Short mmCIF file of C-alpha atoms in Angstrom, two decimals:
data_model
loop_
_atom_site.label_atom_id
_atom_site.label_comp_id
_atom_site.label_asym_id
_atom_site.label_seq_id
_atom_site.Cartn_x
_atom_site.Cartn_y
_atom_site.Cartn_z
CA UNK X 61 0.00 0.00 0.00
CA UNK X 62 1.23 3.68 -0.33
CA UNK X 63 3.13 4.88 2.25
CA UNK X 64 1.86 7.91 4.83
CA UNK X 65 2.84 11.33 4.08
CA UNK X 66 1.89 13.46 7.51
CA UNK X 67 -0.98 16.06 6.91
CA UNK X 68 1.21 18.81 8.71
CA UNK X 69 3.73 18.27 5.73
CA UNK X 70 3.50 21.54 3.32
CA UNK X 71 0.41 21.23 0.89
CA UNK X 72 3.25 22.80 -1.98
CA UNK X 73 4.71 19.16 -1.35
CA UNK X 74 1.36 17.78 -1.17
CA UNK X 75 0.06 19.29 -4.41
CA UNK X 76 3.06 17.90 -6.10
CA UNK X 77 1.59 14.48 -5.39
CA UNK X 78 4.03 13.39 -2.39
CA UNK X 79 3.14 9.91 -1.76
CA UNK X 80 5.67 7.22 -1.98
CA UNK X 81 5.31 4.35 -4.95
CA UNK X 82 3.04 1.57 -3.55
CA UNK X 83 6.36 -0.72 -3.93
CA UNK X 84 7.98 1.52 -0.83
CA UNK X 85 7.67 1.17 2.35
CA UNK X 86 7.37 3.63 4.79
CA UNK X 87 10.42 5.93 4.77
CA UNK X 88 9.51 9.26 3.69
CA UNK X 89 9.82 13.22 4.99
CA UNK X 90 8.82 14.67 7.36
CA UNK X 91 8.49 18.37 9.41
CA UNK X 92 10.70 19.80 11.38
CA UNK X 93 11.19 23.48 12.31
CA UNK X 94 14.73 24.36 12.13
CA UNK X 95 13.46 26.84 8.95
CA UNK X 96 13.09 30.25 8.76
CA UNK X 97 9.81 30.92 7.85
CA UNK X 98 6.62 33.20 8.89
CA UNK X 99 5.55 31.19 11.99
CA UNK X 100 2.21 33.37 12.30
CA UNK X 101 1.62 31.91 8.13
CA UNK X 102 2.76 28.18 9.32
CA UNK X 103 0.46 28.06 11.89
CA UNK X 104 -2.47 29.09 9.81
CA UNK X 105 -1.36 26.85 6.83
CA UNK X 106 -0.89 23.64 8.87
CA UNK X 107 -4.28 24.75 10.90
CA UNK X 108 -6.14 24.78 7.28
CA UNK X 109 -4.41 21.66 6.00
CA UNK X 110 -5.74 19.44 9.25
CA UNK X 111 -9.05 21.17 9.09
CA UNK X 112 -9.63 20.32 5.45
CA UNK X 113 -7.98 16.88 5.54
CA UNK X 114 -11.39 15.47 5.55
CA UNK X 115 -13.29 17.61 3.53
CA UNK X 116 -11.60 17.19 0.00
CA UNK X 117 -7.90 16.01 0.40
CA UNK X 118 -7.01 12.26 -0.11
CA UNK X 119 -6.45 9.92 2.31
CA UNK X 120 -2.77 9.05 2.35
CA UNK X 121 -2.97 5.46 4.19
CA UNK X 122 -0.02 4.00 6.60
CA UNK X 123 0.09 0.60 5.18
CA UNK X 124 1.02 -0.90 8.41
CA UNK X 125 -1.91 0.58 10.40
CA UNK X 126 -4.73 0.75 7.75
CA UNK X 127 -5.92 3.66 8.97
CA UNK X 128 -5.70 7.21 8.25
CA UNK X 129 -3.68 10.25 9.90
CA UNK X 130 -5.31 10.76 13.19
CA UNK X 131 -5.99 14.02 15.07
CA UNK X 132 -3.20 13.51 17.35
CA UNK X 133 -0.70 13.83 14.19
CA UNK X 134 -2.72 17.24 13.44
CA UNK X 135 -2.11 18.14 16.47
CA UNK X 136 1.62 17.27 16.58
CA UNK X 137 2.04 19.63 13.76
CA UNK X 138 -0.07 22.42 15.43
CA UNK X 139 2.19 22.13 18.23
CA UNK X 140 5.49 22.39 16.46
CA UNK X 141 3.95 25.38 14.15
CA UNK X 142 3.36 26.74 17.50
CA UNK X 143 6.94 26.31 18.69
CA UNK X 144 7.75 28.28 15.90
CA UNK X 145 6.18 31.53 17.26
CA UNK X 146 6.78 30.70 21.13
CA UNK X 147 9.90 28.96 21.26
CA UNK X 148 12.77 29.17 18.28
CA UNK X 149 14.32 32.07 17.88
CA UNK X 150 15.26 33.42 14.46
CA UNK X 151 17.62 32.10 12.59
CA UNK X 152 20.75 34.98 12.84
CA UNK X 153 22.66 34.22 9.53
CA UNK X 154 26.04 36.85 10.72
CA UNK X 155 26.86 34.59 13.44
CA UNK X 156 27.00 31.24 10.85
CA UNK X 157 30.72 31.10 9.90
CA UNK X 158 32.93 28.03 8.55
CA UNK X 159 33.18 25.48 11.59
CA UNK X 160 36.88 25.06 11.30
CA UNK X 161 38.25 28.33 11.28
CA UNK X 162 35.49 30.67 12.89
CA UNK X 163 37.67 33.94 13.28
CA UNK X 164 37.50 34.16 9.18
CA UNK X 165 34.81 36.92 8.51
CA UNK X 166 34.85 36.78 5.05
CA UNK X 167 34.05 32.69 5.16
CA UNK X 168 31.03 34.14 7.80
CA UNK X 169 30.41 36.21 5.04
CA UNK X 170 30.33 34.07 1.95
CA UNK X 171 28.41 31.24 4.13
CA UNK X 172 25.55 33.71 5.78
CA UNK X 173 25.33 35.55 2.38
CA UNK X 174 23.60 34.13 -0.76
CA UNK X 175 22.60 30.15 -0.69
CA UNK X 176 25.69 28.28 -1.92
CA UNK X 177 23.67 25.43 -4.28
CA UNK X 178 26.75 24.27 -6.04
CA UNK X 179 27.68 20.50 -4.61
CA UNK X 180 31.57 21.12 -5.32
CA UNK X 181 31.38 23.92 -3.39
CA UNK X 182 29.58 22.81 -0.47
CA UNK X 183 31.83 19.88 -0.58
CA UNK X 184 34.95 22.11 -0.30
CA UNK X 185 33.62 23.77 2.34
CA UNK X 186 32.77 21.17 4.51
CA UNK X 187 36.02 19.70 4.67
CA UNK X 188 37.60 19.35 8.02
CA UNK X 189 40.62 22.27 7.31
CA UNK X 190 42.01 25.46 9.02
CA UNK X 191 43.80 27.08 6.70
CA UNK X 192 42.90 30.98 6.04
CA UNK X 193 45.48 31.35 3.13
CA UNK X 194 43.64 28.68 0.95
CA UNK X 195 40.45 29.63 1.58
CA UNK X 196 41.13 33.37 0.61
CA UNK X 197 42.14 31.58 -2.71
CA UNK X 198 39.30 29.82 -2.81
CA UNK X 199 36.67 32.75 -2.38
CA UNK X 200 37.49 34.61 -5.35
CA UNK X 201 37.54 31.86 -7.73
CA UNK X 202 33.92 30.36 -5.92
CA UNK X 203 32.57 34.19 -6.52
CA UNK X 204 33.61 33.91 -10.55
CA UNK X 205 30.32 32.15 -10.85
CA UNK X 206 27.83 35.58 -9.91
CA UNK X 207 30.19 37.61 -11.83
CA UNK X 208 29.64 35.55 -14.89
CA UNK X 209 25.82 36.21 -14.44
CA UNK X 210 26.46 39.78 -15.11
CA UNK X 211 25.15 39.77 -19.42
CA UNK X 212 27.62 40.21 -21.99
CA UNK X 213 31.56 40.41 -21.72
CA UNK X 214 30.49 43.34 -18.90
CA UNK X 215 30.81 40.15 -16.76
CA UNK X 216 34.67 39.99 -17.69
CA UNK X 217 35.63 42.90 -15.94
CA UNK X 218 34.12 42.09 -12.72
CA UNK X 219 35.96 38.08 -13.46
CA UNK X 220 39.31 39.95 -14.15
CA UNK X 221 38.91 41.06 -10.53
CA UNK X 222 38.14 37.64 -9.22
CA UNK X 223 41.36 36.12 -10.85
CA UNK X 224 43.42 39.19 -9.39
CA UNK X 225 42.43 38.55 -5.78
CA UNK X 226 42.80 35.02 -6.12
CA UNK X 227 46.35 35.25 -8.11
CA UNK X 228 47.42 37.77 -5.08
CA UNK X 229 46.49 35.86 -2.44
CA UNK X 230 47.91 32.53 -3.74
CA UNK X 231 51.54 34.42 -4.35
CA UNK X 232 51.17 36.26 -0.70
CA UNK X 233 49.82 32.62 1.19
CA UNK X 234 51.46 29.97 -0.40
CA UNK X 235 54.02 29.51 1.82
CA UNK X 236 51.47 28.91 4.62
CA UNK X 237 49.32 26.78 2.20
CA UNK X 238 52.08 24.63 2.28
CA UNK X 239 52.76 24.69 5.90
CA UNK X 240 49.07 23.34 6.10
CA UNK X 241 49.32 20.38 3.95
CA UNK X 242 49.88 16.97 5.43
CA UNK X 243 53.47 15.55 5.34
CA UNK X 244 52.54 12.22 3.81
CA UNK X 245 50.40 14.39 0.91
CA UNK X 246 52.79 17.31 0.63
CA UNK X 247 54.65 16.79 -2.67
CA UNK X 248 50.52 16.38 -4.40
CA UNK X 249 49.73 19.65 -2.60
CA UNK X 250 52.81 21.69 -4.23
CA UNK X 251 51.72 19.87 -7.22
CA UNK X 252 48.80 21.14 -7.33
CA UNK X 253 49.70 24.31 -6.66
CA UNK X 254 51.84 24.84 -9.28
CA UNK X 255 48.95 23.82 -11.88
CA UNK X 256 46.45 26.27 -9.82
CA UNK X 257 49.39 28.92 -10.51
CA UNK X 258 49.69 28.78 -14.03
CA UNK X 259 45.98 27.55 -14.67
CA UNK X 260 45.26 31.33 -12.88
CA UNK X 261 47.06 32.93 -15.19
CA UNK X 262 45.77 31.01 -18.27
CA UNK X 263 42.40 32.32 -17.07
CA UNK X 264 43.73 35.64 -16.41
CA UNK X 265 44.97 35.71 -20.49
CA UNK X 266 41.50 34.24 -21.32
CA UNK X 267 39.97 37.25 -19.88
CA UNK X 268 42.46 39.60 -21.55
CA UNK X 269 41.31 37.95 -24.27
CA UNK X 270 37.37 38.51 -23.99
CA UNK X 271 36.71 35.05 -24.26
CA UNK X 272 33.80 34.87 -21.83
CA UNK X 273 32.95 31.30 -22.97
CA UNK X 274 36.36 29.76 -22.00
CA UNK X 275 36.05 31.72 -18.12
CA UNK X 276 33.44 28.53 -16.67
CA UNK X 277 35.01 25.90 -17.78
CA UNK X 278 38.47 26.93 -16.64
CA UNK X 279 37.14 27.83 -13.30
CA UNK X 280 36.01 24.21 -12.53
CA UNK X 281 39.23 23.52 -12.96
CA UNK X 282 40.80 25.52 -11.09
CA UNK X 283 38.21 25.01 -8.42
CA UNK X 284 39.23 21.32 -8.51
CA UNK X 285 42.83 22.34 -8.24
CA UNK X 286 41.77 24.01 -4.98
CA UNK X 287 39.51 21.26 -3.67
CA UNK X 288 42.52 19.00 -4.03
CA UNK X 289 45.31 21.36 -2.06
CA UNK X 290 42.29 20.95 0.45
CA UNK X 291 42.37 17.79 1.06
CA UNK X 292 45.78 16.89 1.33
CA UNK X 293 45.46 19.39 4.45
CA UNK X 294 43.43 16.96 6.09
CA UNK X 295 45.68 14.54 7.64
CA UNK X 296 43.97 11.19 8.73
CA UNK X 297 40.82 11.30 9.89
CA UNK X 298 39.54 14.17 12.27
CA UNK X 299 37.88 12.16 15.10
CA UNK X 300 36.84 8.99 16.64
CA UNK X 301 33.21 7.44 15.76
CA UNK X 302 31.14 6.77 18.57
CA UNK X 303 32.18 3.61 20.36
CA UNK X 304 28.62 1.63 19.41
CA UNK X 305 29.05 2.05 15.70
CA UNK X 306 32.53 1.72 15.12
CA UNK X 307 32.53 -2.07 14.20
CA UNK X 308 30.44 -1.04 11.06
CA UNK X 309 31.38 -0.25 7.80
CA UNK X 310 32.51 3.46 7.76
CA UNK X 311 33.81 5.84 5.47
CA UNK X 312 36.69 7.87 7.00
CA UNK X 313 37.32 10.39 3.98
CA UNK X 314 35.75 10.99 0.98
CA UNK X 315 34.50 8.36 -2.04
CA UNK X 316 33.20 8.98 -5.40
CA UNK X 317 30.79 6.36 -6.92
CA UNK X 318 29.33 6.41 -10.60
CA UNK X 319 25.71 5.39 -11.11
CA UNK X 320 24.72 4.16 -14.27
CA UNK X 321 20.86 4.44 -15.33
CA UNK X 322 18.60 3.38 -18.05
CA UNK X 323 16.35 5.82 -19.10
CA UNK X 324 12.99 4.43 -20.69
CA UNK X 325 10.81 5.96 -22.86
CA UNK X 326 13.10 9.47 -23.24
CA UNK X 327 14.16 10.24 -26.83
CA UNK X 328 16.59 12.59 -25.83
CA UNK X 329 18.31 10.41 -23.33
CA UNK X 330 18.72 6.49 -22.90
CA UNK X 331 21.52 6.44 -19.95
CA UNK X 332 23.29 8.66 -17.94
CA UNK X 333 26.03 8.09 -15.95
CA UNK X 334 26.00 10.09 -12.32
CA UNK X 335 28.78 10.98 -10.46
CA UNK X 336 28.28 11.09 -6.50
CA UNK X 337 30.60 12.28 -4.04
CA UNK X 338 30.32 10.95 -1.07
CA UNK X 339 31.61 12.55 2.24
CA UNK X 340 32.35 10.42 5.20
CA UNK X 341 34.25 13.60 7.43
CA UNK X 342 30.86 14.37 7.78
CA UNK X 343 28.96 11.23 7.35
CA UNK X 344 31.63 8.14 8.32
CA UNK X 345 28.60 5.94 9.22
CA UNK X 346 25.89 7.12 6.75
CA UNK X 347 28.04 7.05 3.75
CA UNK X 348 29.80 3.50 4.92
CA UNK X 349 27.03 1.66 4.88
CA UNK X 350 26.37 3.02 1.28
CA UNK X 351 29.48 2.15 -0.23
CA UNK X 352 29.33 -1.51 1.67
CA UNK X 353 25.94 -1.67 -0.32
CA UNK X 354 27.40 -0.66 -3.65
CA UNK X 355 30.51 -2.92 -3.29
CA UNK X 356 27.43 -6.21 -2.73
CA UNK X 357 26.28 -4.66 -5.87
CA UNK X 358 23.02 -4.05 -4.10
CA UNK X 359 21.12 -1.44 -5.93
CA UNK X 360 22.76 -3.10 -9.70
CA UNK X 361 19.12 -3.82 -11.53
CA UNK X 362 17.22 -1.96 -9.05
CA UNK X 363 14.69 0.59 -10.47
CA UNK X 364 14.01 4.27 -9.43
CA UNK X 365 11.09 3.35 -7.08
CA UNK X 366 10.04 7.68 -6.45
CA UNK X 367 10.21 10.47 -8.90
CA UNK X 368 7.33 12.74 -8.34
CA UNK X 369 8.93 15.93 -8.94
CA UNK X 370 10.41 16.69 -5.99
CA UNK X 371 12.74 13.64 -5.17
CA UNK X 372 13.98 10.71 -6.55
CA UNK X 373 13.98 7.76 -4.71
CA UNK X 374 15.69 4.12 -4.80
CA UNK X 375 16.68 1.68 -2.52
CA UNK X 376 14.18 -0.76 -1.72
CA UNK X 377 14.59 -4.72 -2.02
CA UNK X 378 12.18 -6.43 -3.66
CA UNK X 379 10.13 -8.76 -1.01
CA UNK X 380 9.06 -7.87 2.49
CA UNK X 381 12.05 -6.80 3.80
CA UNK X 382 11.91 -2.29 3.72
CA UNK X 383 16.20 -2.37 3.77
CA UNK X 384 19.06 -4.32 3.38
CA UNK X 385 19.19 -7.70 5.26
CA UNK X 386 22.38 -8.51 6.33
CA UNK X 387 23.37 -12.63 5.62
CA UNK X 388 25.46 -12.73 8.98
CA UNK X 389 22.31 -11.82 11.04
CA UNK X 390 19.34 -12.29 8.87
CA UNK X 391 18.58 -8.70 10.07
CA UNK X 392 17.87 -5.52 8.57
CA UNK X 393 20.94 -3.61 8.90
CA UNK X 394 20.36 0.29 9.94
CA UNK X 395 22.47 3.02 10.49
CA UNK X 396 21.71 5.75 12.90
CA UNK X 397 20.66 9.23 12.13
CA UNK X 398 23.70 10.73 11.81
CA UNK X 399 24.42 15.14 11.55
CA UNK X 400 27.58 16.88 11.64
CA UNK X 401 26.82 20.62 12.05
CA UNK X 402 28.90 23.76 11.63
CA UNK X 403 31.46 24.43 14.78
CA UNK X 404 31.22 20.89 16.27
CA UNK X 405 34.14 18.47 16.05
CA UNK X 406 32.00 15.09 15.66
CA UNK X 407 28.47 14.51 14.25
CA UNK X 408 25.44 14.30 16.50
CA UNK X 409 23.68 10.73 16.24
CA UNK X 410 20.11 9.42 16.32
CA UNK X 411 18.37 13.03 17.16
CA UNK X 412 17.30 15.03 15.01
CA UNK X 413 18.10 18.93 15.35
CA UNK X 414 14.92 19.76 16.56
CA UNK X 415 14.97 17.40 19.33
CA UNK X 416 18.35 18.77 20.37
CA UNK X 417 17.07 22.05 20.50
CA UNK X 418 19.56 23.06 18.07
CA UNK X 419 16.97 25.66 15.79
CA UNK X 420 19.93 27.82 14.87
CA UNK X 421 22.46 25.40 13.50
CA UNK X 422 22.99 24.97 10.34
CA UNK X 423 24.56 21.17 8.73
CA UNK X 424 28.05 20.99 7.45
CA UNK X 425 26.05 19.15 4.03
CA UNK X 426 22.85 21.06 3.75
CA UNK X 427 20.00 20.29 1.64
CA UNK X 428 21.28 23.64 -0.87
CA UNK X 429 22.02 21.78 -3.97
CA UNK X 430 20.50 19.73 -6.58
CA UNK X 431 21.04 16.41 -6.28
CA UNK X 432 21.67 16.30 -2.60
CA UNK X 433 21.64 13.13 -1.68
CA UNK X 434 20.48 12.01 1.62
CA UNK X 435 19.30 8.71 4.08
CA UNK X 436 15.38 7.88 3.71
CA UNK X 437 13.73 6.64 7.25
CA UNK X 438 10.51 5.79 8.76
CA UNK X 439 8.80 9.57 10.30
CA UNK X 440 9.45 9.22 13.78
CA UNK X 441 12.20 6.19 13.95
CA UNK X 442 15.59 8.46 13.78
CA UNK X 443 17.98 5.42 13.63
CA UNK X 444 15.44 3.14 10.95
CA UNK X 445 17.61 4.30 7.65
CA UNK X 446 19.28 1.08 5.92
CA UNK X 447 19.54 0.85 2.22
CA UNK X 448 16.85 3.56 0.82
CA UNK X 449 17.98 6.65 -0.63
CA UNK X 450 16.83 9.71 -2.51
CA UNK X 451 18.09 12.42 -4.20
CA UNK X 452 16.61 16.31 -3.62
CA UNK X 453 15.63 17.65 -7.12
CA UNK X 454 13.75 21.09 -6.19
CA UNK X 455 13.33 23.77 -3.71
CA UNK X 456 9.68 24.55 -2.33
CA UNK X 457 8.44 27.20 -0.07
CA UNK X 458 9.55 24.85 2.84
CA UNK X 459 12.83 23.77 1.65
CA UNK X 460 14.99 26.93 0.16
CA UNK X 461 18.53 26.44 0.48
CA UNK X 462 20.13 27.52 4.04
CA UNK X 463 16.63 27.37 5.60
CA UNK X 464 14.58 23.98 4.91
CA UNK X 465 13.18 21.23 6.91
CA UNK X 466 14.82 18.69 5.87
CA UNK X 467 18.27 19.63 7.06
CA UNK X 468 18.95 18.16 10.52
CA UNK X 469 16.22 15.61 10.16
CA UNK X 470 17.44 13.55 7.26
CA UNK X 471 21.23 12.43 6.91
CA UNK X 472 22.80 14.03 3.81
CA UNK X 473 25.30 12.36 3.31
CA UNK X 474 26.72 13.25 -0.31
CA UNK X 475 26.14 15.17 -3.50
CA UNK X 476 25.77 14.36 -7.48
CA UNK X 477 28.46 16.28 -9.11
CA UNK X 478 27.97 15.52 -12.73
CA UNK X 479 24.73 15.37 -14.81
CA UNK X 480 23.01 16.38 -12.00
CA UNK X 481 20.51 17.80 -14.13
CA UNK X 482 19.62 14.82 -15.85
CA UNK X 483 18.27 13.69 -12.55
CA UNK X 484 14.56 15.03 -13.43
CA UNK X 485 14.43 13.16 -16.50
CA UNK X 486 14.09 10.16 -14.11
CA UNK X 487 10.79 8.21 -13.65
CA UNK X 488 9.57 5.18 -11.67
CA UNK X 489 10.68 1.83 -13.50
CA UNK X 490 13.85 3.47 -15.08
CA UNK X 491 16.45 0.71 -13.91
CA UNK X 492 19.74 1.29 -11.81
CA UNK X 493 22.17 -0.69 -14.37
CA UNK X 494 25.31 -0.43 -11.99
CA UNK X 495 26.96 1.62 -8.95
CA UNK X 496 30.49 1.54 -9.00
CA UNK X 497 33.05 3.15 -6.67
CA UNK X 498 35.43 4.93 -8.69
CA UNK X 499 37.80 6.41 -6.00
CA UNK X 500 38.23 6.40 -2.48
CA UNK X 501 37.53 2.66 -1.62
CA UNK X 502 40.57 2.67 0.13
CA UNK X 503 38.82 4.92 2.81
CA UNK X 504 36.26 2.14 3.32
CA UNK X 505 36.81 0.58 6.68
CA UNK X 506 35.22 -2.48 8.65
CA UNK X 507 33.72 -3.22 5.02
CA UNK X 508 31.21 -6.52 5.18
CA UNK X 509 31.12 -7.24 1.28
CA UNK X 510 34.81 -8.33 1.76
CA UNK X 511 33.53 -10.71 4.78
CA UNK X 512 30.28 -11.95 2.91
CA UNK X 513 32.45 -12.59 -0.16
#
């Protein structure tokens, strides 16, 4: 049967026909108020939506209870809309800055300003670093992309200035750029330096040039250039995994895996091939268990089981079982809900933010960009995640980047980096031919596929 979707979730999500493919079980979305948002409006809204439930809107049926949403769930909703007036303060964007080096201002800036949505550079930024110099690089370059929004080679001038504050504070930092990057990854880091170097002025002689169309493309790469002097700063892995969950499969570093779909019934597109990074700093447990998955070849042949619009969906084994059963136990393996936010040292596990009381912090992997990809779960079991996942395709009025409700309820616990936008083309059936992990397998520790054979 279809799975529940609360009546206090937003009746934009609603209208966009948010009810889980019969074939899944109950994992889904759900509220939570660590959002910005007109609490006097929610209140009202989420009033309406209970009080109409049973005038004209469908019955979405839990298909473990038979029954439908009761007025104790309205209520629930009422109560947390209420919180939102009486009890959580506003969300004060100046005091948000990058968790590892807090005395920046100008990361406080660039993080409290304008929603970053780009997954490469949320990805940079939520690596586990101190290191002013390189970030100062970084900046610049990351701001090349609302320069080049400016029409017209007008946008070139304001570019020109980008590559000049990068290009001066590369030649003023490097030396303590360097001094940040771990010994064993050193001679990479100066590698890479070099390239970013010369690759800045290559873009610098591009602009010179007027050649607006070469800018983007260049930038990525320099971009990657920086992402990778980042890294090699990061020297082992930042901190210890709660004592409980260390015996499982985790990811201590970062992992890239390319998913391979079938498209059906598209005549502009038959397969795509999707590149996720994956980010165990942030998510060791969360995006272990994935990779374990991939390496059993567990989703290979699996369709996409939810695309409605707003997310796409996979994950689900075929028979009763709602996750992945693991041989050794004959159990459904889950992972707890697992959070890393901005200024703390280790991730917070099986609460979610609300619960913590946490309504002003803000998730080291936020829901910003397309194709986040996060952990689906049963409504109110935190730790119930296993083997269904879904990707976030659009923001509504409830979910705008820096400010949604899903962040600090669901586990993000990666992005899609490439073809992203091909991710809408999706629909229910399309199959899953292969995952494959393409780098970073070597940060896979504790990993059961090798055990299970």
């Amino acid at each position: 049967m279809a799975a529940v979707i609360p009546c206090h979730f937003c009746s934009s999500l609603a209208n966009s026909k948010l009810e889980i493919s019969p074939v899944l079980p109950r994992k889904h979305f759900g509220f939570a108020n660590n959002f910005h948002v007109n609490a006097a409006w929610w209140a009202r809204r989420t009033a309406r939506r209970c009080s109409l439930r049973n005038s004209h809107q469908p019955q979405f049926n839990d298909k473990q209870k038979g029954k439908p949403f009761s007025l104790k769930e309205c209520a629930i909703s009422l109560a947390l809309a209420v919180g939102l007036i009486t009890g959580v303060p506003s969300l004060d964007w100046s005091s948000i800055a990058y968790a590892a080096s807090p005395a920046l201002p100008d990361l406080s800036v660039l993080i409290s300003g304008p929603p970053i949505k780009d997954p490469g550079t949320l990805l940079r930024y939520a690596l586990p670093i101190d290191n002013k110099a390189i970030r100062e690089v970084q900046k610049p370059l990351e701001d090349i992309t609302d320069s080049l929004k400016i029409t017209g080679v007008k946008a070139l001038d304001s570019v020109e200035r980008n590559v000049r504050q990068a290009s001066r504070a590369l030649k003023q930092g490097k030396s303590l750029i360097i001094s940040g990057l771990a010994e064993s990854k050193k001679d990479h880091g100066v590698e890479l330096l070099d390239k970013l170097e010369s690759g800045m002025d290559e873009l610098q002689q591009m602009v010179e040039d007027r050649n607006r169309d070469a800018v983007a493309p260049k930038q990525k790469e320099l971009l990657n250039y920086v992402g990778g002097v980042e890294e090699d700063m990061v020297d082992g892995f930042p901190y210890e995994v709660p004592e409980e969950y260390q015996s499982m499969p985790l990811l201590k570093g970062r992992a890239a895996v390319d998913m391979k779909v079938k498209v059906k019934d598209n005549p502009n597109i038959e397969e795509c091939v999707f590149r996720i990074v994956l980010d165990g700093y942030n998510a060791p447990v969360t995006a272990g268990n994935f990779v374990d998955l991939v390496e059993r070849h567990f989703y290979d042949g699996m369709e996409i089981q939810r695309a409605d619009g707003f997310v796409v969906q996979t994950g689900d084994p075929a028979g009763p079982a709602e996750g992945f059963i693991d041989p050794s136990t004959e159990k459904t393996r889950t992972v707890p809900l697992e959070i890393m936010v901005n200024g703390e040292k280790t991730p917070f596990y099986g609460a979610t933010l609300e619960e913590l009381g946490l309504y002003k912090a803000q998730t080291k992997l936020p829901f910003n960009a397309f194709g986040t990809m996060a952990m689906a779960r049963d409504e109110f079991e935190n730790n119930s995640a296993s083997s269904q996942v879904f990707w976030l395709l659009k923001e509504s009025e409830l979910t705008p980047s820096n400010a949604n409700i899903l962040d600090g309820r669901y586990a993000v616990f990666g992005y899609i980096t490439e073809n992203e936008d091909y991710l809408a083309d999706l629909k229910v059936g399309d199959v899953i031919e292969s995952m494959q992990v393409v780098s970073g397998l070597d940060n896979l520790v504790n990993p059961s596929y090798k055990i299970a054979g």
